Amino acid sequence: QVQLEESGGGSVQTGGSLGLSCRASGYTFNRNDNMGWYRQAPGKQREFVALVSWPVSNEYYANFVKGRFSISRDNANKAVFLQMNSLKPEDTAVYYCNIRSALNGTMYWGQGTQVTVSS
């Protein structure tokens, strides 16, 4: 059974920083799999934030986080990290860790972690 365990998140003021971590278990990575983050704010649809490919760590970001967020991964520990800087109130959301299988497009999700940015 694939499990994605997230940690980090919390509350911070505008301009602050937070880091998110996610570790996968029960999953064997294949070439071109992606691992990354999505978020969902209250009353809005879930949206893409950032991802990193495997085994070559190509990074992709949503325009609204470019220059502020940084994604990285630890292949040996099947983990992905999201460093969030210069946070804004509009970054407030539940952040979900995600794996997308390159073999069949299956998406795996973590349970989500809350990030709250106050003005």
N, CA, C and O atoms as a MOPAC input file, in Angstrom:
PM7 MOZYME 1SCF
protein

 N      0.84900 1    -1.19200 1     0.00000 1
 C      0.00000 1     0.00000 1     0.00000 1
 C      0.88100 1     1.23700 1     0.00000 1
 O      1.78300 1     1.37500 1     0.82600 1
 N      0.60900 1     2.12300 1    -0.92500 1
 C      1.39400 1     3.35200 1    -1.02600 1
 C      0.93400 1     4.33200 1     0.04900 1
 O     -0.25900 1     4.59400 1     0.20500 1
 N      1.89300 1     4.85800 1     0.77400 1
 C      1.58900 1     5.87100 1     1.78200 1
 C      2.53200 1     7.04200 1     1.61300 1
 O      3.73000 1     6.86200 1     1.39400 1
 N      1.98800 1     8.24200 1     1.71600 1
 C      2.77300 1     9.47100 1     1.68400 1
 C      2.55900 1    10.17700 1     3.01300 1
 O      1.44400 1    10.57600 1     3.35000 1
 N      3.64600 1    10.32200 1     3.76000 1
 C      3.55500 1    10.92100 1     5.08400 1
 C      4.16300 1    12.31300 1     5.05800 1
 O      5.36200 1    12.47100 1     4.82700 1
 N      3.34300 1    13.30800 1     5.29200 1
 C      3.78300 1    14.70200 1     5.25000 1
 C      4.09400 1    15.20100 1     6.65800 1
 O      3.54000 1    14.71800 1     7.64600 1
 N      4.98200 1    16.16500 1     6.72100 1
 C      5.27900 1    16.84500 1     7.97500 1
 C      5.66600 1    18.28200 1     7.65800 1
 O      5.95700 1    18.62900 1     6.51300 1
 N      5.66400 1    19.09100 1     8.67800 1
 C      5.94400 1    20.51200 1     8.50100 1
 C      4.64400 1    21.27900 1     8.42200 1
 O      3.60500 1    20.80100 1     8.87800 1
 N      4.69700 1    22.45200 1     7.85200 1
 C      3.51400 1    23.29700 1     7.82900 1
 C      3.37200 1    24.04000 1     9.14400 1
 O      4.26500 1    24.02200 1     9.99100 1
 N      2.22900 1    24.69200 1     9.29600 1
 C      1.97700 1    25.45200 1    10.50300 1
 C      1.53800 1    26.86100 1    10.17400 1
 O      1.00300 1    27.11600 1     9.09500 1
 N      1.76400 1    27.77900 1    11.10300 1
 C      1.33600 1    29.16700 1    10.94200 1
 C      2.53400 1    30.09100 1    10.94700 1
 O      3.48800 1    29.89000 1    11.69900 1
 N      2.47600 1    31.10300 1    10.10400 1
 C      3.56600 1    32.06500 1     9.99300 1
 C      2.98800 1    33.39600 1     9.54500 1
 O      1.89500 1    33.44200 1     8.98000 1
 N      3.70600 1    34.46600 1     9.78900 1
 C      3.27200 1    35.77300 1     9.32300 1
 C      3.76600 1    36.03900 1     7.91400 1
 O      4.68100 1    35.37600 1     7.42500 1
 N      3.15600 1    37.00400 1     7.27900 1
 C      3.54600 1    37.38500 1     5.92100 1
 C      5.04700 1    37.65600 1     5.85400 1
 O      5.61400 1    38.35500 1     6.69300 1
 N      5.66900 1    37.07900 1     4.82800 1
 C      7.10500 1    37.23100 1     4.64600 1
 C      7.93000 1    36.15200 1     5.30900 1
 O      9.14400 1    36.08500 1     5.11400 1
 N      7.28300 1    35.30900 1     6.09100 1
 C      7.98800 1    34.24600 1     6.78700 1
 C      8.26200 1    33.03900 1     5.90800 1
 O      7.95000 1    33.02800 1     4.71700 1
 N      8.85300 1    32.02300 1     6.52500 1
 C      9.24200 1    30.80200 1     5.80300 1
 C      8.74800 1    29.56300 1     6.53700 1
 O      8.62500 1    29.53900 1     7.76200 1
 N      8.47100 1    28.54000 1     5.74600 1
 C      8.10300 1    27.23300 1     6.28800 1
 C      8.67400 1    26.16900 1     5.37600 1
 O      8.94200 1    26.41500 1     4.19900 1
 N      8.85800 1    24.97100 1     5.93900 1
 C      9.31500 1    23.85000 1     5.14000 1
 C      8.39500 1    22.66100 1     5.29500 1
 O      7.92400 1    22.36000 1     6.39200 1
 N      8.14500 1    21.99400 1     4.19700 1
 C      7.31700 1    20.79300 1     4.19000 1
 C      8.17700 1    19.60100 1     3.78000 1
 O      9.08600 1    19.72200 1     2.96000 1
 N      7.87300 1    18.46300 1     4.36200 1
 C      8.54900 1    17.21900 1     4.01300 1
 C      7.52000 1    16.14700 1     3.72900 1
 O      6.41800 1    16.15800 1     4.27600 1
 N      7.89500 1    15.23000 1     2.87200 1
 C      7.00700 1    14.11500 1     2.55000 1
 C      7.87400 1    12.89300 1     2.27000 1
 O      8.85200 1    12.96000 1     1.52500 1
 N      7.49700 1    11.79000 1     2.87600 1
 C      8.22700 1    10.54500 1     2.65400 1
 C      7.25400 1     9.48000 1     2.17200 1
 O      6.17300 1     9.29500 1     2.73100 1
 N      7.66600 1     8.79200 1     1.12400 1
 C      6.83300 1     7.74600 1     0.53900 1
 C      7.25200 1     6.38500 1     1.06100 1
 O      8.43100 1     6.14300 1     1.31900 1
 N      6.27400 1     5.49500 1     1.21400 1
 C      6.54200 1     4.10400 1     1.54500 1
 C      5.60800 1     3.23500 1     0.72400 1
 O      4.53100 1     3.67300 1     0.32000 1
 N      6.02600 1     2.00100 1     0.48100 1
 C      5.19800 1     1.08200 1    -0.28900 1
 C      5.15300 1     1.39000 1    -1.76700 1
 O      4.25600 1     0.93000 1    -2.47400 1
 N      6.13400 1     2.18100 1    -2.25000 1
 C      6.13800 1     2.55100 1    -3.66300 1
 C      7.54500 1     2.40900 1    -4.22400 1
 O      8.52600 1     2.79000 1    -3.58600 1
 N      7.62700 1     1.85300 1    -5.42800 1
 C      8.90400 1     1.74100 1    -6.12700 1
 C      8.91800 1     2.74900 1    -7.26200 1
 O      8.07600 1     2.69300 1    -8.15800 1
 N      9.84800 1     3.64600 1    -7.22900 1
 C      9.91100 1     4.69200 1    -8.24600 1
 C     10.39000 1     4.14600 1    -9.58000 1
 O     11.28400 1     3.30200 1    -9.65000 1
 N      9.77200 1     4.65000 1   -10.62700 1
 C     10.14700 1     4.32700 1   -12.00100 1
 C     10.64700 1     5.59500 1   -12.68800 1
 O     10.36800 1     6.71700 1   -12.26700 1
 N     11.38800 1     5.36800 1   -13.75000 1
 C     11.90800 1     6.50100 1   -14.51500 1
 C     10.76000 1     7.40700 1   -14.95800 1
 O      9.72500 1     6.93800 1   -15.43200 1
 N     10.96200 1     8.69000 1   -14.79700 1
 C     10.01000 1     9.74700 1   -15.18900 1
 C      8.82200 1     9.89600 1   -14.24100 1
 O      7.91100 1    10.67700 1   -14.51700 1
 N      8.81900 1     9.16100 1   -13.13100 1
 C      7.81800 1     9.46600 1   -12.10500 1
 C      8.05400 1    10.89000 1   -11.60200 1
 O      9.18200 1    11.38200 1   -11.59700 1
 N      6.98300 1    11.53200 1   -11.18500 1
 C      7.08400 1    12.85300 1   -10.58300 1
 C      6.64800 1    12.78900 1    -9.13200 1
 O      5.74500 1    12.03500 1    -8.77200 1
 N      7.29100 1    13.57600 1    -8.31800 1
 C      6.88900 1    13.71100 1    -6.91900 1
 C      6.82900 1    15.19100 1    -6.60900 1
 O      7.74200 1    15.93900 1    -6.96200 1
 N      5.76600 1    15.62200 1    -5.95400 1
 C      5.65600 1    17.05800 1    -5.74000 1
 C      4.54300 1    17.44000 1    -4.79600 1
 O      4.12400 1    16.66200 1    -3.93900 1
 N      4.06800 1    18.68100 1    -4.97900 1
 C      3.10200 1    19.26400 1    -4.06400 1
 C      1.97600 1    19.96400 1    -4.82500 1
 O      2.18500 1    20.60500 1    -5.85500 1
 N      0.79100 1    19.81300 1    -4.27600 1
 C     -0.38500 1    20.55800 1    -4.68700 1
 C     -0.92500 1    21.26000 1    -3.44700 1
 O     -0.50400 1    20.96500 1    -2.32800 1
 N     -1.84600 1    22.17800 1    -3.64300 1
 C     -2.48500 1    22.83100 1    -2.50800 1
 C     -3.94900 1    23.10400 1    -2.81100 1
 O     -4.36300 1    23.19000 1    -3.96700 1
 N     -4.71800 1    23.23600 1    -1.73900 1
 C     -6.13700 1    23.53900 1    -1.88200 1
 C     -6.54600 1    24.51800 1    -0.79100 1
 O     -6.47200 1    24.22000 1     0.40100 1
 N     -6.97400 1    25.68200 1    -1.22900 1
 C     -7.47800 1    26.70100 1    -0.30600 1
 C     -8.97900 1    26.51100 1    -0.12300 1
 O     -9.62900 1    25.90900 1    -0.97800 1
 N     -9.53700 1    27.00700 1     0.96700 1
 C    -10.97900 1    26.85300 1     1.20300 1
 C    -11.80000 1    27.41300 1     0.04400 1
 O    -11.59900 1    28.54600 1    -0.39300 1
 N    -12.72500 1    26.59400 1    -0.44000 1
 C    -13.60400 1    27.03300 1    -1.50700 1
 C    -12.98900 1    27.04000 1    -2.88000 1
 O    -13.61700 1    27.49400 1    -3.83600 1
 N    -11.76300 1    26.54400 1    -3.00200 1
 C    -11.08800 1    26.53300 1    -4.29400 1
 C    -10.70000 1    25.11400 1    -4.68500 1
 O    -10.69600 1    24.20100 1    -3.85900 1
 N    -10.37600 1    24.95000 1    -5.95800 1
 C     -9.92700 1    23.65500 1    -6.44600 1
 C     -8.46600 1    23.41700 1    -6.07000 1
 O     -7.70000 1    24.35600 1    -5.85300 1
 N     -8.10900 1    22.16000 1    -6.00100 1
 C     -6.71700 1    21.80600 1    -5.74300 1
 C     -5.87900 1    22.26000 1    -6.93700 1
 O     -6.27800 1    22.08600 1    -8.08800 1
 N     -4.71300 1    22.84500 1    -6.64900 1
 C     -3.87200 1    23.34800 1    -7.72700 1
 C     -2.43100 1    22.88700 1    -7.55700 1
 O     -1.95900 1    22.62500 1    -6.45100 1
 N     -1.75900 1    22.80000 1    -8.68200 1
 C     -0.36500 1    22.39500 1    -8.71600 1
 C      0.51800 1    23.48300 1    -8.12100 1
 O      0.30000 1    24.67400 1    -8.34400 1
 N      1.53400 1    23.04400 1    -7.34900 1
 C      2.50300 1    23.98000 1    -6.77400 1
 C      3.89200 1    23.75300 1    -7.36400 1
 O      4.48800 1    24.66800 1    -7.93200 1
 N      4.40200 1    22.53000 1    -7.22900 1
 C      5.75200 1    22.24100 1    -7.71000 1
 C      5.94000 1    20.74200 1    -7.79600 1
 O      5.28100 1    19.98300 1    -7.08500 1
 N      6.85500 1    20.31000 1    -8.68200 1
 C      7.20000 1    18.90400 1    -8.75100 1
 C      8.65900 1    18.74300 1    -9.14900 1
 O      9.29000 1    19.65700 1    -9.67800 1
 N      9.16300 1    17.56300 1    -8.88000 1
 C     10.52800 1    17.21600 1    -9.26200 1
 C     10.48800 1    15.82000 1    -9.85700 1
 O      9.81100 1    14.93300 1    -9.33600 1
 N     11.20700 1    15.63000 1   -10.93800 1
 C     11.17600 1    14.35900 1   -11.65200 1
 C     12.21900 1    13.40900 1   -11.08800 1
 O     13.08500 1    13.80000 1   -10.30600 1
 N     12.11700 1    12.15800 1   -11.50300 1
 C     13.05200 1    11.09900 1   -11.07600 1
 C     13.54100 1    10.37200 1   -12.30100 1
 O     12.73600 1    10.21200 1   -13.21900 1
 N     14.78000 1     9.91100 1   -12.41800 1
 C     15.86500 1    10.12400 1   -11.45200 1
 C     16.56200 1    11.47200 1   -11.58300 1
 O     17.18700 1    11.95500 1   -10.63900 1
 N     16.44700 1    12.07700 1   -12.77600 1
 C     17.03900 1    13.39900 1   -12.92600 1
 C     16.09600 1    14.41000 1   -12.29500 1
 O     14.91100 1    14.44700 1   -12.62800 1
 N     16.60500 1    15.21900 1   -11.39800 1
 C     15.75400 1    16.12500 1   -10.63400 1
 C     15.46000 1    17.40500 1   -11.40100 1
 O     15.97500 1    18.47400 1   -11.07500 1
 N     14.62600 1    17.28000 1   -12.42300 1
 C     14.12400 1    18.47200 1   -13.09300 1
 C     12.99300 1    19.04900 1   -12.25100 1
 O     12.11700 1    18.31800 1   -11.79000 1
 N     13.01500 1    20.35500 1   -12.05700 1
 C     12.04200 1    21.00700 1   -11.19600 1
 C     11.06800 1    21.83800 1   -12.01500 1
 O     11.44600 1    22.45400 1   -13.01200 1
 N      9.82100 1    21.85000 1   -11.59100 1
 C      8.78400 1    22.63100 1   -12.25900 1
 C      7.95200 1    23.32800 1   -11.17400 1
 O      7.64300 1    22.74800 1   -10.13400 1
 N      7.60700 1    24.56900 1   -11.44500 1
 C      6.88800 1    25.37200 1   -10.46500 1
 C      5.69000 1    26.07900 1   -11.09400 1
 O      5.71300 1    26.45200 1   -12.26700 1
 N      4.64700 1    26.25300 1   -10.28800 1
 C      3.56800 1    27.13400 1   -10.69400 1
 C      4.09800 1    28.56400 1   -10.70100 1
 O      4.97100 1    28.91400 1    -9.90700 1
 N      3.57400 1    29.37800 1   -11.59200 1
 C      4.07700 1    30.75000 1   -11.72300 1
 C      3.97800 1    31.52000 1   -10.41200 1
 O      4.82700 1    32.36200 1   -10.11900 1
 N      2.95500 1    31.24000 1    -9.63000 1
 C      2.72800 1    32.05100 1    -8.43400 1
 C      3.70700 1    31.72600 1    -7.29900 1
 O      3.69700 1    32.40700 1    -6.27400 1
 N      4.54700 1    30.70500 1    -7.46100 1
 C      5.53700 1    30.40400 1    -6.42300 1
 C      6.97200 1    30.52900 1    -6.92500 1
 O      7.91300 1    30.38400 1    -6.14400 1
 N      7.15000 1    30.79400 1    -8.20100 1
 C      8.50100 1    30.91000 1    -8.74500 1
 C      9.28700 1    32.00100 1    -8.02600 1
 O      8.80500 1    33.11600 1    -7.82900 1
 N     10.50900 1    31.64600 1    -7.64300 1
 C     11.36500 1    32.58800 1    -6.94000 1
 C     11.13600 1    32.61200 1    -5.43900 1
 O     11.92100 1    33.21300 1    -4.70500 1
 N     10.08500 1    31.97700 1    -4.97700 1
 C      9.79200 1    31.96000 1    -3.53000 1
 C      9.88900 1    30.55000 1    -2.94200 1
 O     10.35700 1    30.37700 1    -1.81700 1
 N      9.45300 1    29.55500 1    -3.69100 1
 C      9.45000 1    28.16800 1    -3.22100 1
 C     10.55700 1    27.38600 1    -3.92700 1
 O     10.93000 1    27.67700 1    -5.06300 1
 N     11.06100 1    26.39100 1    -3.21800 1
 C     12.09600 1    25.53400 1    -3.79600 1
 C     11.80200 1    24.08800 1    -3.42600 1
 O     11.56600 1    23.76400 1    -2.26200 1
 N     11.82100 1    23.22000 1    -4.44400 1
 C     11.54800 1    21.80800 1    -4.21300 1
 C     12.82400 1    21.00900 1    -4.37900 1
 O     13.67100 1    21.32900 1    -5.21300 1
 N     12.94900 1    19.97100 1    -3.57900 1
 C     14.10100 1    19.07800 1    -3.68800 1
 C     13.66500 1    17.68300 1    -3.28300 1
 O     12.60500 1    17.49800 1    -2.68500 1
 N     14.49900 1    16.69700 1    -3.61800 1
 C     14.13700 1    15.32900 1    -3.25100 1
 C     15.35500 1    14.55500 1    -2.79200 1
 O     16.49300 1    14.87200 1    -3.14000 1
 N     15.08500 1    13.54600 1    -2.01200 1
 C     16.09900 1    12.61500 1    -1.50800 1
 C     15.69400 1    11.24800 1    -2.01900 1
 O     14.82000 1    10.59500 1    -1.44900 1
 N     16.33600 1    10.81400 1    -3.10400 1
 C     15.92600 1     9.55700 1    -3.73600 1
 C     16.12000 1     8.36400 1    -2.81600 1
 O     15.28900 1     7.45700 1    -2.78600 1
 N     17.19800 1     8.36200 1    -2.07600 1
 C     17.49700 1     7.20700 1    -1.21900 1
 C     16.40700 1     6.99900 1    -0.17400 1
 O     16.10800 1     5.86500 1     0.20300 1
 N     15.81100 1     8.09800 1     0.29500 1
 C     14.78600 1     8.00100 1     1.33200 1
 C     13.38400 1     8.22900 1     0.79400 1
 O     12.42900 1     8.35200 1     1.56000 1
 N     13.26300 1     8.28600 1    -0.54200 1
 C     11.95100 1     8.46500 1    -1.18800 1
 C     11.22400 1     9.65500 1    -0.57100 1
 O     10.05500 1     9.55600 1    -0.19700 1
 N     11.91700 1    10.76500 1    -0.47100 1
 C     11.36100 1    11.94300 1     0.19000 1
 C     11.42800 1    13.15700 1    -0.72200 1
 O     12.29500 1    13.25500 1    -1.59100 1
 N     10.51300 1    14.06200 1    -0.51200 1
 C     10.50200 1    15.32400 1    -1.22700 1
 C     10.28500 1    16.44800 1    -0.21000 1
 O      9.59300 1    16.28100 1     0.79400 1
 N     10.90200 1    17.60300 1    -0.50600 1
 C     10.84800 1    18.71600 1     0.41100 1
 C     10.39000 1    19.97100 1    -0.34400 1
 O     10.67100 1    20.13500 1    -1.53100 1
 N      9.69400 1    20.83200 1     0.35700 1
 C      9.28500 1    22.10200 1    -0.22200 1
 C      9.65600 1    23.21100 1     0.75800 1
 O      9.09000 1    23.30900 1     1.84700 1
 N     10.60500 1    24.03600 1     0.35700 1
 C     10.98500 1    25.20000 1     1.15900 1
 C     10.19500 1    26.39200 1     0.64400 1
 O     10.26500 1    26.73800 1    -0.53500 1
 N      9.45000 1    27.00900 1     1.53400 1
 C      8.57900 1    28.12000 1     1.15600 1
 C      9.05300 1    29.39300 1     1.84100 1
 O      9.04500 1    29.48800 1     3.06800 1
 N      9.45900 1    30.35500 1     1.05300 1
 C      9.93300 1    31.63600 1     1.56200 1
 C      9.02200 1    32.75900 1     1.09600 1
 O      8.22100 1    32.58400 1     0.17800 1
 N      9.14900 1    33.89400 1     1.72900 1
 C      8.36100 1    35.08100 1     1.35800 1
 C      6.87700 1    34.74100 1     1.25600 1
 O      6.21000 1    35.09600 1     0.28400 1
 N      6.38800 1    34.06600 1     2.25100 1
 C      4.99900 1    33.59800 1     2.21800 1
 C      4.01600 1    34.75400 1     2.26900 1
 O      4.25500 1    35.78900 1     2.89000 1
 N      2.89300 1    34.53000 1     1.58600 1
 C      1.83300 1    35.52800 1     1.49300 1
 C      0.53600 1    34.93500 1     2.04100 1
 O      0.39000 1    33.71400 1     2.08000 1
 N     -0.40000 1    35.77300 1     2.46100 1
 C     -1.67900 1    35.22000 1     2.94100 1
 C     -2.36700 1    34.32500 1     1.90900 1
 O     -3.05000 1    33.36900 1     2.27600 1
 N     -2.19200 1    34.63100 1     0.62500 1
 C     -2.82200 1    33.80300 1    -0.40500 1
 C     -2.17600 1    32.43700 1    -0.55800 1
 O     -2.67600 1    31.60200 1    -1.31100 1
 N     -1.07600 1    32.19400 1     0.14200 1
 C     -0.47600 1    30.86200 1     0.16000 1
 C     -1.14900 1    29.95900 1     1.19000 1
 O     -0.84500 1    28.76900 1     1.26900 1
 N     -2.05100 1    30.51700 1     1.97000 1
 C     -2.77100 1    29.72300 1     2.96100 1
 C     -3.58800 1    28.64200 1     2.27200 1
 O     -4.40500 1    28.93200 1     1.39900 1
 N     -3.36300 1    27.39900 1     2.66900 1
 C     -4.02800 1    26.25600 1     2.04100 1
 C     -3.60900 1    24.97600 1     2.75200 1
 O     -2.70900 1    24.97400 1     3.59300 1
 N     -4.27800 1    23.89900 1     2.39700 1
 C     -3.79400 1    22.57400 1     2.76400 1
 C     -2.88100 1    22.11300 1     1.64000 1
 O     -3.27300 1    22.12300 1     0.47300 1
 N     -1.68500 1    21.71600 1     1.98300 1
 C     -0.68700 1    21.28500 1     1.00500 1
 C     -0.63100 1    19.76400 1     1.00200 1
 O     -0.52700 1    19.12000 1     2.04600 1
 N     -0.70400 1    19.20500 1    -0.21900 1
 C     -0.74000 1    17.76400 1    -0.38900 1
 C      0.49600 1    17.28600 1    -1.14200 1
 O      0.86300 1    17.83200 1    -2.18300 1
 N      1.12000 1    16.26600 1    -0.59500 1
 C      2.21000 1    15.59300 1    -1.28900 1
 C      1.62000 1    14.66300 1    -2.35400 1
 O      0.53000 1    14.12100 1    -2.17600 1
 N      2.33700 1    14.48700 1    -3.44400 1
 C      1.79100 1    13.74800 1    -4.57700 1
 C      2.87600 1    12.96400 1    -5.29600 1
 O      4.00400 1    13.43500 1    -5.44400 1
 N      2.52500 1    11.76200 1    -5.74100 1
 C      3.34400 1    11.01400 1    -6.68900 1
 C      2.47600 1    10.76000 1    -7.91300 1
 O      1.32200 1    10.34900 1    -7.79200 1
 N      3.03100 1    11.00300 1    -9.07700 1
 C      2.36000 1    10.63600 1   -10.32900 1
 C      3.19000 1     9.57700 1   -11.02100 1
 O      4.34900 1     9.79500 1   -11.37400 1
 N      2.56000 1     8.41100 1   -11.20800 1
 C      3.24800 1     7.31400 1   -11.85900 1
 C      3.37100 1     7.58100 1   -13.35500 1
 O      2.38500 1     7.89700 1   -14.02000 1
 N      4.57700 1     7.45100 1   -13.87200 1
 C      4.79600 1     7.61500 1   -15.30700 1
 C      4.28900 1     6.40900 1   -16.09300 1
 O      4.06500 1     6.50400 1   -17.30000 1
 N      4.10500 1     5.26400 1   -15.40700 1
 C      3.67200 1     4.04700 1   -16.09700 1
 C      2.20200 1     4.13100 1   -16.50900 1
 O      1.84200 1     3.75300 1   -17.62400 1
 N      1.35600 1     4.62800 1   -15.60200 1
 C     -0.07300 1     4.60700 1   -15.88600 1
 C     -0.79900 1     5.87800 1   -15.47000 1
 O     -2.02300 1     5.94800 1   -15.57500 1
 N     -0.07000 1     6.87800 1   -15.00100 1
 C     -0.69500 1     8.14300 1   -14.63400 1
 C     -1.38600 1     8.14500 1   -13.28800 1
 O     -2.00500 1     9.14200 1   -12.91800 1
 N     -1.29700 1     7.05600 1   -12.54700 1
 C     -1.94200 1     7.00900 1   -11.23100 1
 C     -1.35600 1     8.07700 1   -10.33000 1
 O     -0.14200 1     8.27900 1   -10.29300 1
 N     -2.23200 1     8.76000 1    -9.60200 1
 C     -1.83300 1     9.79700 1    -8.65700 1
 C     -2.02600 1     9.27000 1    -7.23600 1
 O     -3.08300 1     8.74400 1    -6.88900 1
 N     -1.00200 1     9.42200 1    -6.44200 1
 C     -1.06300 1     9.06000 1    -5.03100 1
 C     -0.97000 1    10.34500 1    -4.20800 1
 O     -0.24400 1    11.27500 1    -4.55900 1
 N     -1.71700 1    10.37500 1    -3.11000 1
 C     -1.81200 1    11.60400 1    -2.31900 1
 C     -1.52300 1    11.35600 1    -0.84300 1
 O     -1.83100 1    10.29400 1    -0.30200 1
 N     -0.92400 1    12.35900 1    -0.20400 1
 C     -0.82100 1    12.35600 1     1.22900 1
 C     -2.11200 1    12.88900 1     1.83800 1
 O     -3.05900 1    13.22800 1     1.12800 1
 N     -2.12900 1    12.95500 1     3.15500 1
 C     -3.34300 1    13.36800 1     3.84600 1
 C     -3.47300 1    14.88500 1     3.90400 1
 O     -4.54400 1    15.40500 1     4.21800 1
 N     -2.40200 1    15.59100 1     3.60700 1
 C     -2.43700 1    17.04800 1     3.60400 1
 C     -1.92900 1    17.64300 1     4.90100 1
 O     -2.09500 1    17.06500 1     5.97500 1
 N     -1.30800 1    18.80800 1     4.78400 1
 C     -0.82900 1    19.53700 1     5.95200 1
 C     -1.18800 1    21.01700 1     5.78400 1
 O     -1.05100 1    21.58000 1     4.69800 1
 N     -1.63900 1    21.62300 1     6.84900 1
 C     -2.14700 1    22.99300 1     6.78800 1
 C     -1.00400 1    24.00300 1     6.86000 1
 O     -0.10100 1    23.89500 1     7.69000 1
 N     -1.07200 1    24.97700 1     5.97100 1
 C     -0.16900 1    26.13100 1     6.00000 1
 C     -1.04900 1    27.37600 1     6.10400 1
 O     -1.93200 1    27.59900 1     5.27500 1
 N     -0.79600 1    28.17400 1     7.12400 1
 C     -1.57200 1    29.38400 1     7.34600 1
 C     -0.63300 1    30.58000 1     7.41900 1
 O      0.30200 1    30.60100 1     8.22000 1
 N     -0.88900 1    31.56600 1     6.58500 1
 C     -0.06500 1    32.78100 1     6.55200 1
 C     -0.95300 1    33.95400 1     6.93300 1
 O     -1.94100 1    34.24100 1     6.25800 1
 N     -0.60000 1    34.62300 1     8.00500 1
 C     -1.40600 1    35.74200 1     8.48600 1
 C     -0.75000 1    37.06600 1     8.10300 1
 O      0.47200 1    37.17600 1     8.01000 1
 N     -1.59000 1    38.04900 1     7.88700 1
 C     -1.08900 1    39.37100 1     7.47800 1
 C     -0.76300 1    40.22600 1     8.68300 1
 O     -0.33000 1    41.36800 1     8.53000 1

